[in-house]
Amino acid sequence: MMQGSNTYLIRPNHQHKFKPAVVKEYIREIVRDRLSGVRYNPEEVPELCRSLADSIKDKVKNAGLDRYKLVVQVVIGEQRGQGVKMSSRCLWDADTDNYAEDVFMNENMFCVAAVFGSYYY
Amino acid sequence: MDEYQEEETAFAVEEVSKIIKESVESAIGGNAYQHSRVHQWTTTVVEQCLSQLSKLGKPFKYIVTCVIMQKNGAGLQTSSACFWDNTTDGSCAVRWENKSMYCIVSVYGLAI
């Protein structure tokens, strides 16, 4: 994965830092684009979810965060009046690692996408 | 010697899966879905998982997420895409349910 000679960098410099606001924008664009006007369909949803996660991962990867390991999680659910709660905790280096998330809702479904970036020393 | 080190530092899926199951059972085991308590439940599950994982003492960074959903016939789909090192990093997802709710916990371990 991370090929090349050693750089011995233990912290990212400002340009290469994981910026939550920027990544949140990417997530928002992609999700809004793909899910506007879509109905929850149990047959199509697994494929949709997977491809959404892949698109978000590719977009963030190509945004210049090459020292970061990424985990993208996408949850799509049907809206039928049920209660849902999602929470997460991370054990990492708060100086270098960060996350970004976004929630999208329309009349019959909701979608939560979270991207976690962990710096590879 | 190399082989021993390899086992020590690869992501141990079964161990993590056991930890998750225990944390979920102890946090929400016999309870029915209650909107007012759900926030506290997800926090407890996640924090317990994380503290047990850190006790393992492995050189890993962890990301733990928990989704609790009330059962009412609605569908839910989770998927994740990861950019990491396949030889050292891994993930584990556990699906748990009782009569009134579903709980899905995912743990991602990234080697340092």
JSON list of N, CA and C in Angstrom, two decimals, chain A residues 15-41:
[
{"chain": "A", "resi": 15, "resn": "GLN", "atom": "N", "xyz": [-1.07, 21.04, 4.93]},
{"chain": "A", "resi": 15, "resn": "GLN", "atom": "CA", "xyz": [-1.77, 20.73, 3.68]},
{"chain": "A", "resi": 15, "resn": "GLN", "atom": "C", "xyz": [-2.30, 19.31, 3.65]},
{"chain": "A", "resi": 16, "resn": "HIS", "atom": "N", "xyz": [-1.55, 18.39, 4.29]},
{"chain": "A", "resi": 16, "resn": "HIS", "atom": "CA", "xyz": [-1.93, 16.99, 4.16]},
{"chain": "A", "resi": 16, "resn": "HIS", "atom": "C", "xyz": [-2.76, 16.50, 5.33]},
{"chain": "A", "resi": 17, "resn": "LYS", "atom": "N", "xyz": [-3.27, 17.42, 6.12]},
{"chain": "A", "resi": 17, "resn": "LYS", "atom": "CA", "xyz": [-4.07, 17.02, 7.26]},
{"chain": "A", "resi": 17, "resn": "LYS", "atom": "C", "xyz": [-5.49, 16.67, 6.83]},
{"chain": "A", "resi": 18, "resn": "PHE", "atom": "N", "xyz": [-6.11, 15.76, 7.57]},
{"chain": "A", "resi": 18, "resn": "PHE", "atom": "CA", "xyz": [-7.49, 15.37, 7.29]},
{"chain": "A", "resi": 18, "resn": "PHE", "atom": "C", "xyz": [-8.39, 16.52, 7.73]},
{"chain": "A", "resi": 19, "resn": "LYS", "atom": "N", "xyz": [-9.04, 17.19, 6.76]},
{"chain": "A", "resi": 19, "resn": "LYS", "atom": "CA", "xyz": [-9.86, 18.32, 7.14]},
{"chain": "A", "resi": 19, "resn": "LYS", "atom": "C", "xyz": [-11.33, 17.91, 7.13]},
{"chain": "A", "resi": 20, "resn": "PRO", "atom": "N", "xyz": [-11.96, 17.80, 8.29]},
{"chain": "A", "resi": 20, "resn": "PRO", "atom": "CA", "xyz": [-13.34, 17.31, 8.36]},
{"chain": "A", "resi": 20, "resn": "PRO", "atom": "C", "xyz": [-14.32, 18.09, 7.50]},
{"chain": "A", "resi": 21, "resn": "ALA", "atom": "N", "xyz": [-14.17, 19.43, 7.48]},
{"chain": "A", "resi": 21, "resn": "ALA", "atom": "CA", "xyz": [-15.15, 20.23, 6.73]},
{"chain": "A", "resi": 21, "resn": "ALA", "atom": "C", "xyz": [-15.08, 19.91, 5.24]},
{"chain": "A", "resi": 22, "resn": "VAL", "atom": "N", "xyz": [-13.87, 19.77, 4.73]},
{"chain": "A", "resi": 22, "resn": "VAL", "atom": "CA", "xyz": [-13.70, 19.49, 3.31]},
{"chain": "A", "resi": 22, "resn": "VAL", "atom": "C", "xyz": [-14.27, 18.11, 2.95]},
{"chain": "A", "resi": 23, "resn": "VAL", "atom": "N", "xyz": [-13.95, 17.14, 3.79]},
{"chain": "A", "resi": 23, "resn": "VAL", "atom": "CA", "xyz": [-14.41, 15.77, 3.51]},
{"chain": "A", "resi": 23, "resn": "VAL", "atom": "C", "xyz": [-15.93, 15.70, 3.63]},
{"chain": "A", "resi": 24, "resn": "LYS", "atom": "N", "xyz": [-16.48, 16.46, 4.59]},
{"chain": "A", "resi": 24, "resn": "LYS", "atom": "CA", "xyz": [-17.94, 16.48, 4.75]},
{"chain": "A", "resi": 24, "resn": "LYS", "atom": "C", "xyz": [-18.62, 16.98, 3.47]},
{"chain": "A", "resi": 25, "resn": "GLU", "atom": "N", "xyz": [-18.00, 17.97, 2.83]},
{"chain": "A", "resi": 25, "resn": "GLU", "atom": "CA", "xyz": [-18.53, 18.49, 1.56]},
{"chain": "A", "resi": 25, "resn": "GLU", "atom": "C", "xyz": [-18.55, 17.41, 0.50]},
{"chain": "A", "resi": 26, "resn": "TYR", "atom": "N", "xyz": [-17.45, 16.64, 0.41]},
{"chain": "A", "resi": 26, "resn": "TYR", "atom": "CA", "xyz": [-17.38, 15.57, -0.59]},
{"chain": "A", "resi": 26, "resn": "TYR", "atom": "C", "xyz": [-18.49, 14.57, -0.36]},
{"chain": "A", "resi": 27, "resn": "ILE", "atom": "N", "xyz": [-18.65, 14.18, 0.91]},
{"chain": "A", "resi": 27, "resn": "ILE", "atom": "CA", "xyz": [-19.68, 13.19, 1.25]},
{"chain": "A", "resi": 27, "resn": "ILE", "atom": "C", "xyz": [-21.04, 13.72, 0.83]},
{"chain": "A", "resi": 28, "resn": "ARG", "atom": "N", "xyz": [-21.30, 14.97, 1.20]},
{"chain": "A", "resi": 28, "resn": "ARG", "atom": "CA", "xyz": [-22.60, 15.58, 0.93]},
{"chain": "A", "resi": 28, "resn": "ARG", "atom": "C", "xyz": [-22.92, 15.57, -0.56]},
{"chain": "A", "resi": 29, "resn": "GLU", "atom": "N", "xyz": [-21.92, 16.00, -1.35]},
{"chain": "A", "resi": 29, "resn": "GLU", "atom": "CA", "xyz": [-22.13, 16.05, -2.81]},
{"chain": "A", "resi": 29, "resn": "GLU", "atom": "C", "xyz": [-22.50, 14.67, -3.35]},
{"chain": "A", "resi": 30, "resn": "ILE", "atom": "N", "xyz": [-21.67, 13.69, -3.00]},
{"chain": "A", "resi": 30, "resn": "ILE", "atom": "CA", "xyz": [-21.87, 12.36, -3.57]},
{"chain": "A", "resi": 30, "resn": "ILE", "atom": "C", "xyz": [-23.21, 11.76, -3.15]},
{"chain": "A", "resi": 31, "resn": "VAL", "atom": "N", "xyz": [-23.53, 11.87, -1.85]},
{"chain": "A", "resi": 31, "resn": "VAL", "atom": "CA", "xyz": [-24.78, 11.27, -1.38]},
{"chain": "A", "resi": 31, "resn": "VAL", "atom": "C", "xyz": [-25.99, 11.97, -1.98]},
{"chain": "A", "resi": 32, "resn": "ARG", "atom": "N", "xyz": [-25.96, 13.31, -2.00]},
{"chain": "A", "resi": 32, "resn": "ARG", "atom": "CA", "xyz": [-27.07, 14.08, -2.53]},
{"chain": "A", "resi": 32, "resn": "ARG", "atom": "C", "xyz": [-27.30, 13.72, -3.99]},
{"chain": "A", "resi": 33, "resn": "ASP", "atom": "N", "xyz": [-26.21, 13.63, -4.71]},
{"chain": "A", "resi": 33, "resn": "ASP", "atom": "CA", "xyz": [-26.24, 13.31, -6.12]},
{"chain": "A", "resi": 33, "resn": "ASP", "atom": "C", "xyz": [-26.89, 11.94, -6.37]},
{"chain": "A", "resi": 34, "resn": "ARG", "atom": "N", "xyz": [-26.46, 10.94, -5.60]},
{"chain": "A", "resi": 34, "resn": "ARG", "atom": "CA", "xyz": [-26.91, 9.58, -5.84]},
{"chain": "A", "resi": 34, "resn": "ARG", "atom": "C", "xyz": [-28.28, 9.25, -5.28]},
{"chain": "A", "resi": 35, "resn": "LEU", "atom": "N", "xyz": [-28.64, 9.91, -4.16]},
{"chain": "A", "resi": 35, "resn": "LEU", "atom": "CA", "xyz": [-29.86, 9.47, -3.49]},
{"chain": "A", "resi": 35, "resn": "LEU", "atom": "C", "xyz": [-31.06, 10.41, -3.62]},
{"chain": "A", "resi": 36, "resn": "SER", "atom": "N", "xyz": [-30.90, 11.55, -4.28]},
{"chain": "A", "resi": 36, "resn": "SER", "atom": "CA", "xyz": [-32.06, 12.44, -4.41]},
{"chain": "A", "resi": 36, "resn": "SER", "atom": "C", "xyz": [-33.13, 11.76, -5.23]},
{"chain": "A", "resi": 37, "resn": "GLY", "atom": "N", "xyz": [-34.33, 11.71, -4.70]},
{"chain": "A", "resi": 37, "resn": "GLY", "atom": "CA", "xyz": [-35.44, 11.14, -5.45]},
{"chain": "A", "resi": 37, "resn": "GLY", "atom": "C", "xyz": [-35.44, 9.63, -5.55]},
{"chain": "A", "resi": 38, "resn": "VAL", "atom": "N", "xyz": [-34.59, 8.96, -4.76]},
{"chain": "A", "resi": 38, "resn": "VAL", "atom": "CA", "xyz": [-34.57, 7.50, -4.83]},
{"chain": "A", "resi": 38, "resn": "VAL", "atom": "C", "xyz": [-35.46, 6.91, -3.74]},
{"chain": "A", "resi": 39, "resn": "ARG", "atom": "N", "xyz": [-36.19, 5.84, -4.06]},
{"chain": "A", "resi": 39, "resn": "ARG", "atom": "CA", "xyz": [-37.03, 5.19, -3.06]},
{"chain": "A", "resi": 39, "resn": "ARG", "atom": "C", "xyz": [-36.26, 4.03, -2.46]},
{"chain": "A", "resi": 40, "resn": "TYR", "atom": "N", "xyz": [-36.56, 3.68, -1.22]},
{"chain": "A", "resi": 40, "resn": "TYR", "atom": "CA", "xyz": [-35.89, 2.53, -0.60]},
{"chain": "A", "resi": 40, "resn": "TYR", "atom": "C", "xyz": [-36.40, 1.26, -1.26]},
{"chain": "A", "resi": 41, "resn": "ASN", "atom": "N", "xyz": [-35.54, 0.52, -1.88]},
{"chain": "A", "resi": 41, "resn": "ASN", "atom": "CA", "xyz": [-35.91, -0.72, -2.55]},
{"chain": "A", "resi": 41, "resn": "ASN", "atom": "C", "xyz": [-35.01, -1.83, -2.03]}
]
